[in-house]
mmCIF file of N, CA and C in Angstrom:
data_model
loop_
_atom_site.group_PDB
_atom_site.id
_atom_site.type_symbol
_atom_site.label_atom_id
_atom_site.label_comp_id
_atom_site.label_asym_id
_atom_site.label_seq_id
_atom_site.Cartn_x
_atom_site.Cartn_y
_atom_site.Cartn_z
ATOM 1 N N UNK J 1 86.026 32.124 159.843
ATOM 2 C CA UNK J 1 85.581 33.345 159.191
ATOM 3 C C UNK J 1 85.051 32.994 157.811
ATOM 4 N N UNK J 2 83.864 33.463 157.444
ATOM 5 C CA UNK J 2 83.325 33.153 156.122
ATOM 6 C C UNK J 2 84.153 33.826 155.029
ATOM 7 N N UNK J 3 84.236 33.137 153.905
ATOM 8 C CA UNK J 3 84.999 33.676 152.778
ATOM 9 C C UNK J 3 84.216 34.810 152.128
ATOM 10 N N UNK J 4 84.936 35.861 151.780
ATOM 11 C CA UNK J 4 84.281 36.993 151.118
ATOM 12 C C UNK J 4 84.289 36.771 149.617
ATOM 13 N N UNK J 5 83.404 37.453 148.945
ATOM 14 C CA UNK J 5 83.270 37.317 147.498
ATOM 15 C C UNK J 5 83.701 38.602 146.819
ATOM 16 N N UNK J 6 84.147 38.508 145.547
ATOM 17 C CA UNK J 6 84.456 39.732 144.807
ATOM 18 C C UNK J 6 83.207 40.589 144.659
ATOM 19 N N UNK J 7 83.434 41.864 144.488
ATOM 20 C CA UNK J 7 82.320 42.790 144.275
ATOM 21 C C UNK J 7 81.665 42.503 142.930
ATOM 22 N N UNK J 8 80.355 42.684 142.816
ATOM 23 C CA UNK J 8 79.692 42.479 141.515
ATOM 24 C C UNK J 8 80.229 43.457 140.469
ATOM 25 N N UNK J 9 80.331 42.994 139.245
ATOM 26 C CA UNK J 9 80.835 43.828 138.155
ATOM 27 C C UNK J 9 79.806 44.841 137.673
ATOM 28 N N UNK J 10 78.542 44.507 137.810
ATOM 29 C CA UNK J 10 77.490 45.294 137.174
ATOM 30 C C UNK J 10 76.749 46.204 138.148
ATOM 31 N N UNK J 11 77.424 46.670 139.164
ATOM 32 C CA UNK J 11 76.824 47.600 140.118
ATOM 33 C C UNK J 11 77.569 48.926 140.070
ATOM 34 N N UNK J 12 76.889 49.988 140.422
ATOM 35 C CA UNK J 12 77.513 51.309 140.473
ATOM 36 C C UNK J 12 78.120 51.701 139.140
ATOM 37 N N UNK J 13 79.395 52.096 139.158
ATOM 38 C CA UNK J 13 80.061 52.484 137.903
ATOM 39 C C UNK J 13 80.131 51.338 136.889
ATOM 40 N N UNK J 14 80.015 50.117 137.358
ATOM 41 C CA UNK J 14 80.014 48.969 136.451
ATOM 42 C C UNK J 14 78.847 48.997 135.484
ATOM 43 N N UNK J 15 77.728 49.553 135.913
ATOM 44 C CA UNK J 15 76.573 49.669 135.010
ATOM 45 C C UNK J 15 76.884 50.617 133.859
ATOM 46 N N UNK J 16 77.588 51.696 134.165
ATOM 47 C CA UNK J 16 77.983 52.643 133.116
ATOM 48 C C UNK J 16 78.942 51.959 132.149
ATOM 49 N N UNK J 17 79.879 51.197 132.690
ATOM 50 C CA UNK J 17 80.841 50.482 131.856
ATOM 51 C C UNK J 17 80.133 49.483 130.938
ATOM 52 N N UNK J 18 79.178 48.743 131.484
ATOM 53 C CA UNK J 18 78.402 47.799 130.670
ATOM 54 C C UNK J 18 77.652 48.549 129.576
ATOM 55 N N UNK J 19 77.078 49.695 129.923
ATOM 56 C CA UNK J 19 76.339 50.494 128.932
ATOM 57 C C UNK J 19 77.266 50.987 127.821
ATOM 58 N N UNK J 20 78.443 51.464 128.179
ATOM 59 C CA UNK J 20 79.391 51.952 127.166
ATOM 60 C C UNK J 20 79.821 50.799 126.257
ATOM 61 N N UNK J 21 80.120 49.651 126.850
ATOM 62 C CA UNK J 21 80.474 48.494 126.023
ATOM 63 C C UNK J 21 79.315 48.100 125.120
ATOM 64 N N UNK J 22 78.093 48.176 125.634
ATOM 65 C CA UNK J 22 76.926 47.858 124.824
ATOM 66 C C UNK J 22 76.770 48.793 123.640
ATOM 67 N N UNK J 23 76.984 50.083 123.878
ATOM 68 C CA UNK J 23 76.905 51.073 122.796
ATOM 69 C C UNK J 23 77.976 50.783 121.746
ATOM 70 N N UNK J 24 79.179 50.465 122.201
ATOM 71 C CA UNK J 24 80.249 50.163 121.243
ATOM 72 C C UNK J 24 79.985 48.855 120.504
ATOM 73 N N UNK J 25 79.383 47.896 121.162
ATOM 74 C CA UNK J 25 79.023 46.647 120.484
ATOM 75 C C UNK J 25 78.029 46.923 119.368
ATOM 76 N N UNK J 26 77.016 47.730 119.672
ATOM 77 C CA UNK J 26 76.013 48.070 118.650
ATOM 78 C C UNK J 26 76.608 48.904 117.526
ATOM 79 N N UNK J 27 77.364 49.938 117.878
ATOM 80 C CA UNK J 27 77.885 50.822 116.824
ATOM 81 C C UNK J 27 78.926 50.114 115.956
ATOM 82 N N UNK J 28 79.826 49.358 116.582
ATOM 83 C CA UNK J 28 80.829 48.640 115.791
ATOM 84 C C UNK J 28 80.171 47.550 114.948
ATOM 85 N N UNK J 29 79.176 46.871 115.517
ATOM 86 C CA UNK J 29 78.477 45.830 114.762
ATOM 87 C C UNK J 29 77.705 46.387 113.584
ATOM 88 N N UNK J 30 77.009 47.496 113.812
ATOM 89 C CA UNK J 30 76.252 48.116 112.712
ATOM 90 C C UNK J 30 77.196 48.622 111.630
ATOM 91 N N UNK J 31 78.275 49.264 112.052
ATOM 92 C CA UNK J 31 79.243 49.793 111.082
ATOM 93 C C UNK J 31 79.846 48.661 110.258
ATOM 94 N N UNK J 32 80.289 47.617 110.925
ATOM 95 C CA UNK J 32 80.908 46.495 110.217
ATOM 96 C C UNK J 32 79.906 45.809 109.291
ATOM 97 N N UNK J 33 78.681 45.657 109.732
ATOM 98 C CA UNK J 33 77.664 45.009 108.896
ATOM 99 C C UNK J 33 77.415 45.774 107.611
ATOM 100 N N UNK J 34 77.271 47.082 107.739
ATOM 101 C CA UNK J 34 77.038 47.913 106.549
ATOM 102 C C UNK J 34 78.251 47.882 105.637
ATOM 103 N N UNK J 35 79.442 48.031 106.215
ATOM 104 C CA UNK J 35 80.658 48.046 105.403
ATOM 105 C C UNK J 35 80.867 46.717 104.682
ATOM 106 N N UNK J 36 80.662 45.615 105.383
ATOM 107 C CA UNK J 36 80.864 44.302 104.770
ATOM 108 C C UNK J 36 79.813 44.035 103.696
ATOM 109 N N UNK J 37 78.584 44.461 103.955
ATOM 110 C CA UNK J 37 77.496 44.220 102.996
ATOM 111 C C UNK J 37 77.597 45.094 101.753
ATOM 112 N N UNK J 38 78.144 46.296 101.873
ATOM 113 C CA UNK J 38 78.101 47.228 100.744
ATOM 114 C C UNK J 38 79.430 47.439 100.028
ATOM 115 N N UNK J 39 80.542 47.305 100.732
ATOM 116 C CA UNK J 39 81.814 47.631 100.066
ATOM 117 C C UNK J 39 83.002 46.833 100.607
ATOM 118 N N UNK J 40 82.788 45.565 100.867
ATOM 119 C CA UNK J 40 83.825 44.712 101.442
ATOM 120 C C UNK J 40 85.089 44.678 100.592
ATOM 121 N N UNK J 41 84.935 44.694 99.277
ATOM 122 C CA UNK J 41 86.099 44.613 98.367
ATOM 123 C C UNK J 41 87.046 45.799 98.512
ATOM 124 N N UNK J 42 86.536 46.933 98.942
ATOM 125 C CA UNK J 42 87.368 48.146 99.046
ATOM 126 C C UNK J 42 88.399 48.053 100.169
ATOM 127 N N UNK J 43 88.031 47.439 101.281
ATOM 128 C CA UNK J 43 88.947 47.366 102.425
ATOM 129 C C UNK J 43 88.612 46.145 103.276
ATOM 130 N N UNK J 44 88.883 44.954 102.757
ATOM 131 C CA UNK J 44 88.487 43.748 103.499
ATOM 132 C C UNK J 44 89.146 43.628 104.874
ATOM 133 N N UNK J 45 90.405 44.022 104.990
ATOM 134 C CA UNK J 45 91.089 43.940 106.285
ATOM 135 C C UNK J 45 90.429 44.879 107.294
ATOM 136 N N UNK J 46 90.209 46.110 106.898
ATOM 137 C CA UNK J 46 89.614 47.089 107.806
ATOM 138 C C UNK J 46 88.217 46.660 108.248
ATOM 139 N N UNK J 47 87.417 46.198 107.321
ATOM 140 C CA UNK J 47 86.045 45.829 107.656
ATOM 141 C C UNK J 47 85.990 44.550 108.490
ATOM 142 N N UNK J 48 86.894 43.639 108.236
ATOM 143 C CA UNK J 48 86.971 42.427 109.053
ATOM 144 C C UNK J 48 87.407 42.761 110.474
ATOM 145 N N UNK J 49 88.335 43.698 110.597
ATOM 146 C CA UNK J 49 88.766 44.116 111.932
ATOM 147 C C UNK J 49 87.644 44.845 112.681
ATOM 148 N N UNK J 50 86.824 45.597 111.973
ATOM 149 C CA UNK J 50 85.664 46.224 112.610
ATOM 150 C C UNK J 50 84.694 45.167 113.124
ATOM 151 N N UNK J 51 84.500 44.103 112.344
ATOM 152 C CA UNK J 51 83.627 43.011 112.785
ATOM 153 C C UNK J 51 84.221 42.295 113.997
ATOM 154 N N UNK J 52 85.538 42.109 113.998
ATOM 155 C CA UNK J 52 86.209 41.501 115.146
ATOM 156 C C UNK J 52 86.032 42.379 116.389
ATOM 157 N N UNK J 53 86.204 43.679 116.222
ATOM 158 C CA UNK J 53 86.020 44.603 117.349
ATOM 159 C C UNK J 53 84.602 44.498 117.887
ATOM 160 N N UNK J 54 83.624 44.425 117.004
ATOM 161 C CA UNK J 54 82.230 44.305 117.434
ATOM 162 C C UNK J 54 82.019 43.025 118.229
ATOM 163 N N UNK J 55 82.597 41.929 117.771
ATOM 164 C CA UNK J 55 82.459 40.658 118.486
ATOM 165 C C UNK J 55 83.095 40.736 119.875
ATOM 166 N N UNK J 56 84.244 41.364 119.949
ATOM 167 C CA UNK J 56 84.920 41.521 121.246
ATOM 168 C C UNK J 56 84.073 42.378 122.183
ATOM 169 N N UNK J 57 83.494 43.455 121.657
ATOM 170 C CA UNK J 57 82.649 44.317 122.490
ATOM 171 C C UNK J 57 81.392 43.572 122.962
ATOM 172 N N UNK J 58 80.837 42.726 122.119
ATOM 173 C CA UNK J 58 79.662 41.947 122.519
ATOM 174 C C UNK J 58 80.023 40.992 123.661
ATOM 175 N N UNK J 59 81.120 40.272 123.500
ATOM 176 C CA UNK J 59 81.557 39.340 124.547
ATOM 177 C C UNK J 59 81.842 40.085 125.844
ATOM 178 N N UNK J 60 82.536 41.208 125.758
ATOM 179 C CA UNK J 60 82.855 41.987 126.957
ATOM 180 C C UNK J 60 81.590 42.507 127.627
ATOM 181 N N UNK J 61 80.636 42.977 126.834
ATOM 182 C CA UNK J 61 79.382 43.494 127.392
ATOM 183 C C UNK J 61 78.650 42.416 128.180
ATOM 184 N N UNK J 62 78.484 41.263 127.576
ATOM 185 C CA UNK J 62 77.759 40.175 128.236
ATOM 186 C C UNK J 62 78.516 39.707 129.479
ATOM 187 N N UNK J 63 79.819 39.549 129.369
ATOM 188 C CA UNK J 63 80.612 39.072 130.508
ATOM 189 C C UNK J 63 80.588 40.069 131.660
ATOM 190 N N UNK J 64 80.700 41.346 131.365
ATOM 191 C CA UNK J 64 80.654 42.360 132.420
ATOM 192 C C UNK J 64 79.276 42.443 133.061
ATOM 193 N N UNK J 65 78.246 42.211 132.293
ATOM 194 C CA UNK J 65 76.881 42.298 132.814
ATOM 195 C C UNK J 65 76.525 41.109 133.708
ATOM 196 N N UNK J 66 77.159 39.974 133.502
ATOM 197 C CA UNK J 66 76.765 38.759 134.227
ATOM 198 C C UNK J 66 77.326 38.688 135.633
ATOM 199 N N UNK J 67 78.578 39.006 135.854
ATOM 200 C CA UNK J 67 79.172 39.081 137.183
ATOM 201 C C UNK J 67 79.319 37.737 137.899
ATOM 202 N N UNK J 68 79.545 36.668 137.157
ATOM 203 C CA UNK J 68 79.851 35.375 137.771
ATOM 204 C C UNK J 68 81.364 35.162 137.709
ATOM 205 N N UNK J 69 81.859 34.154 138.390
ATOM 206 C CA UNK J 69 83.300 33.876 138.359
ATOM 207 C C UNK J 69 83.755 33.569 136.931
ATOM 208 N N UNK J 70 82.972 32.782 136.220
ATOM 209 C CA UNK J 70 83.326 32.441 134.835
ATOM 210 C C UNK J 70 83.261 33.668 133.930
ATOM 211 N N UNK J 71 82.201 34.471 134.079
ATOM 212 C CA UNK J 71 82.084 35.655 133.222
ATOM 213 C C UNK J 71 83.189 36.670 133.532
ATOM 214 N N UNK J 72 83.660 36.692 134.768
ATOM 215 C CA UNK J 72 84.772 37.578 135.137
ATOM 216 C C UNK J 72 86.032 37.182 134.366
ATOM 217 N N UNK J 73 86.300 35.875 134.280
ATOM 218 C CA UNK J 73 87.464 35.408 133.516
ATOM 219 C C UNK J 73 87.301 35.727 132.037
ATOM 220 N N UNK J 74 86.097 35.534 131.520
ATOM 221 C CA UNK J 74 85.832 35.849 130.116
ATOM 222 C C UNK J 74 85.993 37.347 129.875
ATOM 223 N N UNK J 75 85.513 38.157 130.801
ATOM 224 C CA UNK J 75 85.652 39.610 130.664
ATOM 225 C C UNK J 75 87.122 40.025 130.654
ATOM 226 N N UNK J 76 87.932 39.448 131.557
ATOM 227 C CA UNK J 76 89.370 39.743 131.562
ATOM 228 C C UNK J 76 89.986 39.409 130.205
ATOM 229 N N UNK J 77 89.634 38.244 129.659
ATOM 230 C CA UNK J 77 90.184 37.828 128.360
ATOM 231 C C UNK J 77 89.718 38.761 127.245
ATOM 232 N N UNK J 78 88.433 39.081 127.217
ATOM 233 C CA UNK J 78 87.895 39.935 126.149
ATOM 234 C C UNK J 78 88.479 41.346 126.217
ATOM 235 N N UNK J 79 88.516 41.910 127.401
ATOM 236 C CA UNK J 79 89.026 43.279 127.543
ATOM 237 C C UNK J 79 90.536 43.309 127.299
ATOM 238 N N UNK J 80 91.243 42.270 127.738
ATOM 239 C CA UNK J 80 92.677 42.178 127.440
ATOM 240 C C UNK J 80 92.929 42.058 125.943
ATOM 241 N N UNK J 81 92.124 41.240 125.265
ATOM 242 C CA UNK J 81 92.232 41.107 123.812
ATOM 243 C C UNK J 81 91.919 42.445 123.142
ATOM 244 N N UNK J 82 90.927 43.133 123.673
ATOM 245 C CA UNK J 82 90.567 44.447 123.129
ATOM 246 C C UNK J 82 91.749 45.411 123.234
ATOM 247 N N UNK J 83 92.424 45.417 124.370
ATOM 248 C CA UNK J 83 93.577 46.301 124.550
ATOM 249 C C UNK J 83 94.678 45.980 123.551
ATOM 250 N N UNK J 84 94.994 44.699 123.413
ATOM 251 C CA UNK J 84 96.016 44.284 122.436
ATOM 252 C C UNK J 84 95.568 44.668 121.028
ATOM 253 N N UNK J 85 94.296 44.456 120.720
ATOM 254 C CA UNK J 85 93.779 44.781 119.394
ATOM 255 C C UNK J 85 93.861 46.255 119.068
ATOM 256 N N UNK J 86 93.422 47.101 119.992
ATOM 257 C CA UNK J 86 93.442 48.540 119.712
ATOM 258 C C UNK J 86 94.878 49.052 119.600
ATOM 259 N N UNK J 87 95.799 48.502 120.394
ATOM 260 C CA UNK J 87 97.196 48.927 120.290
ATOM 261 C C UNK J 87 97.834 48.422 118.993
ATOM 262 N N UNK J 88 97.556 47.171 118.630
ATOM 263 C CA UNK J 88 98.132 46.607 117.407
ATOM 264 C C UNK J 88 97.554 47.256 116.160
ATOM 265 N N UNK J 89 96.233 47.360 116.091
ATOM 266 C CA UNK J 89 95.593 47.957 114.909
ATOM 267 C C UNK J 89 95.906 49.448 114.845
ATOM 268 N N UNK J 90 95.914 50.113 115.985
ATOM 269 C CA UNK J 90 96.257 51.534 115.993
ATOM 270 C C UNK J 90 97.658 51.782 115.474
ATOM 271 N N UNK J 91 98.599 50.970 115.922
ATOM 272 C CA UNK J 91 99.989 51.105 115.456
ATOM 273 C C UNK J 91 100.094 50.757 113.973
ATOM 274 N N UNK J 92 99.473 49.657 113.564
ATOM 275 C CA UNK J 92 99.541 49.230 112.162
ATOM 276 C C UNK J 92 98.900 50.260 111.238
ATOM 277 N N UNK J 93 97.796 50.853 111.667
ATOM 278 C CA UNK J 93 97.116 51.823 110.804
ATOM 279 C C UNK J 93 97.925 53.105 110.641
ATOM 280 N N UNK J 94 98.714 53.436 111.626
ATOM 281 C CA UNK J 94 99.589 54.609 111.487
ATOM 282 C C UNK J 94 100.850 54.276 110.709
ATOM 283 N N UNK J 95 101.366 53.067 110.894
ATOM 284 C CA UNK J 95 102.592 52.662 110.218
ATOM 285 C C UNK J 95 102.371 52.371 108.735
ATOM 286 N N UNK J 96 101.206 51.813 108.389
ATOM 287 C CA UNK J 96 100.917 51.452 107.001
ATOM 288 C C UNK J 96 99.496 51.884 106.657
ATOM 289 N N UNK J 97 99.329 53.166 106.439
ATOM 290 C CA UNK J 97 97.993 53.716 106.159
ATOM 291 C C UNK J 97 97.377 53.114 104.901
ATOM 292 N N UNK J 98 98.197 52.675 103.952
ATOM 293 C CA UNK J 98 97.683 52.093 102.712
ATOM 294 C C UNK J 98 96.934 50.785 102.967
ATOM 295 N N UNK J 99 97.295 50.080 104.027
ATOM 296 C CA UNK J 99 96.618 48.827 104.359
ATOM 297 C C UNK J 99 95.235 49.081 104.950
ATOM 298 N N UNK J 100 94.973 50.322 105.338
ATOM 299 C CA UNK J 100 93.691 50.693 105.951
ATOM 300 C C UNK J 100 93.063 51.845 105.172
ATOM 301 N N UNK J 101 92.564 51.556 103.954
ATOM 302 C CA UNK J 101 91.980 52.629 103.149
ATOM 303 C C UNK J 101 90.704 53.216 103.760
ATOM 304 N N UNK J 102 90.102 52.504 104.682
ATOM 305 C CA UNK J 102 88.943 53.004 105.397
ATOM 306 C C UNK J 102 89.159 52.711 106.872
ATOM 307 N N UNK J 103 88.615 53.541 107.721
ATOM 308 C CA UNK J 103 88.855 53.416 109.150
ATOM 309 C C UNK J 103 88.130 52.216 109.754
ATOM 310 N N UNK J 104 88.720 51.690 110.807
ATOM 311 C CA UNK J 104 88.083 50.681 111.651
ATOM 312 C C UNK J 104 87.822 51.324 113.002
ATOM 313 N N UNK J 105 87.163 50.598 113.869
ATOM 314 C CA UNK J 105 86.917 51.104 115.216
ATOM 315 C C UNK J 105 88.243 51.355 115.922
ATOM 316 N N UNK J 106 89.210 50.481 115.702
ATOM 317 C CA UNK J 106 90.480 50.564 116.414
ATOM 318 C C UNK J 106 91.575 51.294 115.647
ATOM 319 N N UNK J 107 91.360 51.648 114.378
ATOM 320 C CA UNK J 107 92.426 52.320 113.633
ATOM 321 C C UNK J 107 92.703 53.701 114.214
ATOM 322 N N UNK J 108 93.948 54.114 114.089
ATOM 323 C CA UNK J 108 94.408 55.381 114.672
ATOM 324 C C UNK J 108 94.048 55.464 116.155
ATOM 325 N N UNK J 109 94.091 54.313 116.820
ATOM 326 C CA UNK J 109 93.799 54.204 118.252
ATOM 327 C C UNK J 109 92.398 54.695 118.605
ATOM 328 N N UNK J 110 91.466 54.526 117.690
ATOM 329 C CA UNK J 110 90.081 54.910 117.950
ATOM 330 C C UNK J 110 89.806 56.388 117.777
ATOM 331 N N UNK J 111 90.595 57.040 116.953
ATOM 332 C CA UNK J 111 90.442 58.486 116.740
ATOM 333 C C UNK J 111 89.031 58.843 116.286
ATOM 334 N N UNK J 112 88.454 58.039 115.413
ATOM 335 C CA UNK J 112 87.113 58.312 114.899
ATOM 336 C C UNK J 112 86.027 58.220 115.968
ATOM 337 N N UNK J 113 86.356 57.634 117.089
ATOM 338 C CA UNK J 113 85.414 57.497 118.203
ATOM 339 C C UNK J 113 85.895 58.290 119.423
ATOM 340 N N UNK J 114 86.675 59.336 119.172
ATOM 341 C CA UNK J 114 87.150 60.180 120.263
ATOM 342 C C UNK J 114 88.141 59.490 121.186
ATOM 343 N N UNK J 115 88.873 58.530 120.674
ATOM 344 C CA UNK J 115 89.863 57.748 121.420
ATOM 345 C C UNK J 115 89.261 56.922 122.560
ATOM 346 N N UNK J 116 87.953 56.818 122.598
ATOM 347 C CA UNK J 116 87.308 55.971 123.616
ATOM 348 C C UNK J 116 87.762 54.521 123.474
ATOM 349 N N UNK J 117 87.917 53.977 122.247
ATOM 350 C CA UNK J 117 88.397 52.596 122.146
ATOM 351 C C UNK J 117 89.787 52.381 122.754
ATOM 352 N N UNK J 118 90.598 53.431 122.836
ATOM 353 C CA UNK J 118 91.909 53.313 123.468
ATOM 354 C C UNK J 118 91.793 53.350 124.987
ATOM 355 N N UNK J 119 90.926 54.176 125.504
ATOM 356 C CA UNK J 119 90.778 54.348 126.950
ATOM 357 C C UNK J 119 89.930 53.230 127.569
ATOM 358 N N UNK J 120 88.924 52.779 126.843
ATOM 359 C CA UNK J 120 87.956 51.824 127.378
ATOM 360 C C UNK J 120 88.571 50.545 127.942
ATOM 361 N N UNK J 121 89.528 49.885 127.260
ATOM 362 C CA UNK J 121 90.072 48.662 127.860
ATOM 363 C C UNK J 121 90.845 48.927 129.150
ATOM 364 N N UNK J 122 91.492 50.073 129.256
ATOM 365 C CA UNK J 122 92.189 50.406 130.504
ATOM 366 C C UNK J 122 91.176 50.571 131.639
ATOM 367 N N UNK J 123 90.071 51.245 131.344
ATOM 368 C CA UNK J 123 89.017 51.415 132.339
ATOM 369 C C UNK J 123 88.415 50.054 132.691
ATOM 370 N N UNK J 124 88.156 49.236 131.674
ATOM 371 C CA UNK J 124 87.588 47.910 131.906
ATOM 372 C C UNK J 124 88.496 47.028 132.746
ATOM 373 N N UNK J 125 89.781 47.015 132.436
ATOM 374 C CA UNK J 125 90.717 46.204 133.210
ATOM 375 C C UNK J 125 90.847 46.732 134.641
ATOM 376 N N UNK J 126 90.848 48.041 134.792
ATOM 377 C CA UNK J 126 90.891 48.611 136.136
ATOM 378 C C UNK J 126 89.658 48.195 136.934
ATOM 379 N N UNK J 127 88.481 48.284 136.300
ATOM 380 C CA UNK J 127 87.250 47.910 136.988
ATOM 381 C C UNK J 127 87.263 46.425 137.361
ATOM 382 N N UNK J 128 87.725 45.589 136.471
ATOM 383 C CA UNK J 128 87.810 44.161 136.780
ATOM 384 C C UNK J 128 88.775 43.911 137.935
ATOM 385 N N UNK J 129 89.903 44.588 137.924
ATOM 386 C CA UNK J 129 90.873 44.436 139.009
ATOM 387 C C UNK J 129 90.288 44.951 140.320
ATOM 388 N N UNK J 130 89.684 46.120 140.247
ATOM 389 C CA UNK J 130 89.139 46.753 141.458
ATOM 390 C C UNK J 130 88.034 45.907 142.077
ATOM 391 N N UNK J 131 87.171 45.358 141.269
ATOM 392 C CA UNK J 131 86.062 44.565 141.793
ATOM 393 C C UNK J 131 86.481 43.145 142.154
ATOM 394 N N UNK J 132 87.664 42.723 141.748
ATOM 395 C CA UNK J 132 88.110 41.375 142.097
ATOM 396 C C UNK J 132 88.742 41.343 143.487
ATOM 397 N N UNK J 133 89.061 42.506 143.997
ATOM 398 C CA UNK J 133 89.607 42.546 145.360
ATOM 399 C C UNK J 133 88.508 42.146 146.325
ATOM 400 N N UNK J 134 88.859 41.355 147.248
ATOM 401 C CA UNK J 134 87.861 40.829 148.180
ATOM 402 C C UNK J 134 87.607 41.816 149.309
ATOM 403 N N UNK J 135 86.344 41.972 149.617
ATOM 404 C CA UNK J 135 85.957 42.809 150.745
ATOM 405 C C UNK J 135 85.831 41.927 151.980
ATOM 406 N N UNK J 136 86.292 42.398 153.112
ATOM 407 C CA UNK J 136 86.105 41.590 154.317
ATOM 408 C C UNK J 136 84.626 41.504 154.669
ATOM 409 N N UNK J 137 84.234 40.345 155.102
ATOM 410 C CA UNK J 137 82.859 40.134 155.515
ATOM 411 C C UNK J 137 82.828 40.203 157.034
ATOM 412 N N UNK J 138 81.950 41.016 157.555
ATOM 413 C CA UNK J 138 81.869 41.158 158.998
ATOM 414 C C UNK J 138 81.384 39.856 159.610
ATOM 415 N N UNK J 139 82.033 39.478 160.710
ATOM 416 C CA UNK J 139 81.618 38.261 161.390
ATOM 417 C C UNK J 139 80.338 38.553 162.161
ATOM 418 N N UNK J 140 79.477 37.584 162.241
ATOM 419 C CA UNK J 140 78.250 37.805 163.002
ATOM 420 C C UNK J 140 78.581 38.014 164.482
ATOM 421 N N UNK J 141 77.884 38.935 165.108
ATOM 422 C CA UNK J 141 78.135 39.204 166.516
ATOM 423 C C UNK J 141 77.300 38.253 167.355
ATOM 424 N N UNK J 142 77.849 37.880 168.470
ATOM 425 C CA UNK J 142 77.124 36.998 169.375
ATOM 426 C C UNK J 142 76.035 37.795 170.074
ATOM 427 N N UNK J 143 74.884 37.238 170.127
ATOM 428 C CA UNK J 143 73.784 37.952 170.777
ATOM 429 C C UNK J 143 73.853 37.751 172.279
ATOM 430 N N UNK J 144 73.516 38.779 172.995
ATOM 431 C CA UNK J 144 73.505 38.697 174.458
ATOM 432 C C UNK J 144 72.105 38.310 174.901
ATOM 433 N N UNK J 145 72.040 37.229 175.611
ATOM 434 C CA UNK J 145 70.729 36.801 176.118
ATOM 435 C C UNK J 145 70.544 37.206 177.533
#
């Protein structure tokens, strides 16, 4: 029986996921760039974390769009890191608001972005898990001569 392959990441709902990650990569990158260029001294931790979030979103976007075995592993790592980041930064920003004088993408669990940064890694990990399940490949039927 031929071996089946995982489903492509960038088909169907995966295209929407790639698009959402792309939008977040652009918005987080633009926000971090402006903040770092104009007022880095005011909140260096917050602005650095925004830049980190942008980098993670860029890696996740590219990995999800490629759909190779290697990019799948990279996507799992990036989206997993994103989940840890949003939970850690979200918790830290609520526990010590003084350390975050300005918001980051992940502060307050992504409140400034409608909590999408909190939900997105769960959706991404679910999609990666769902598409990694192997589909059975139908065996070729013998032709009748």
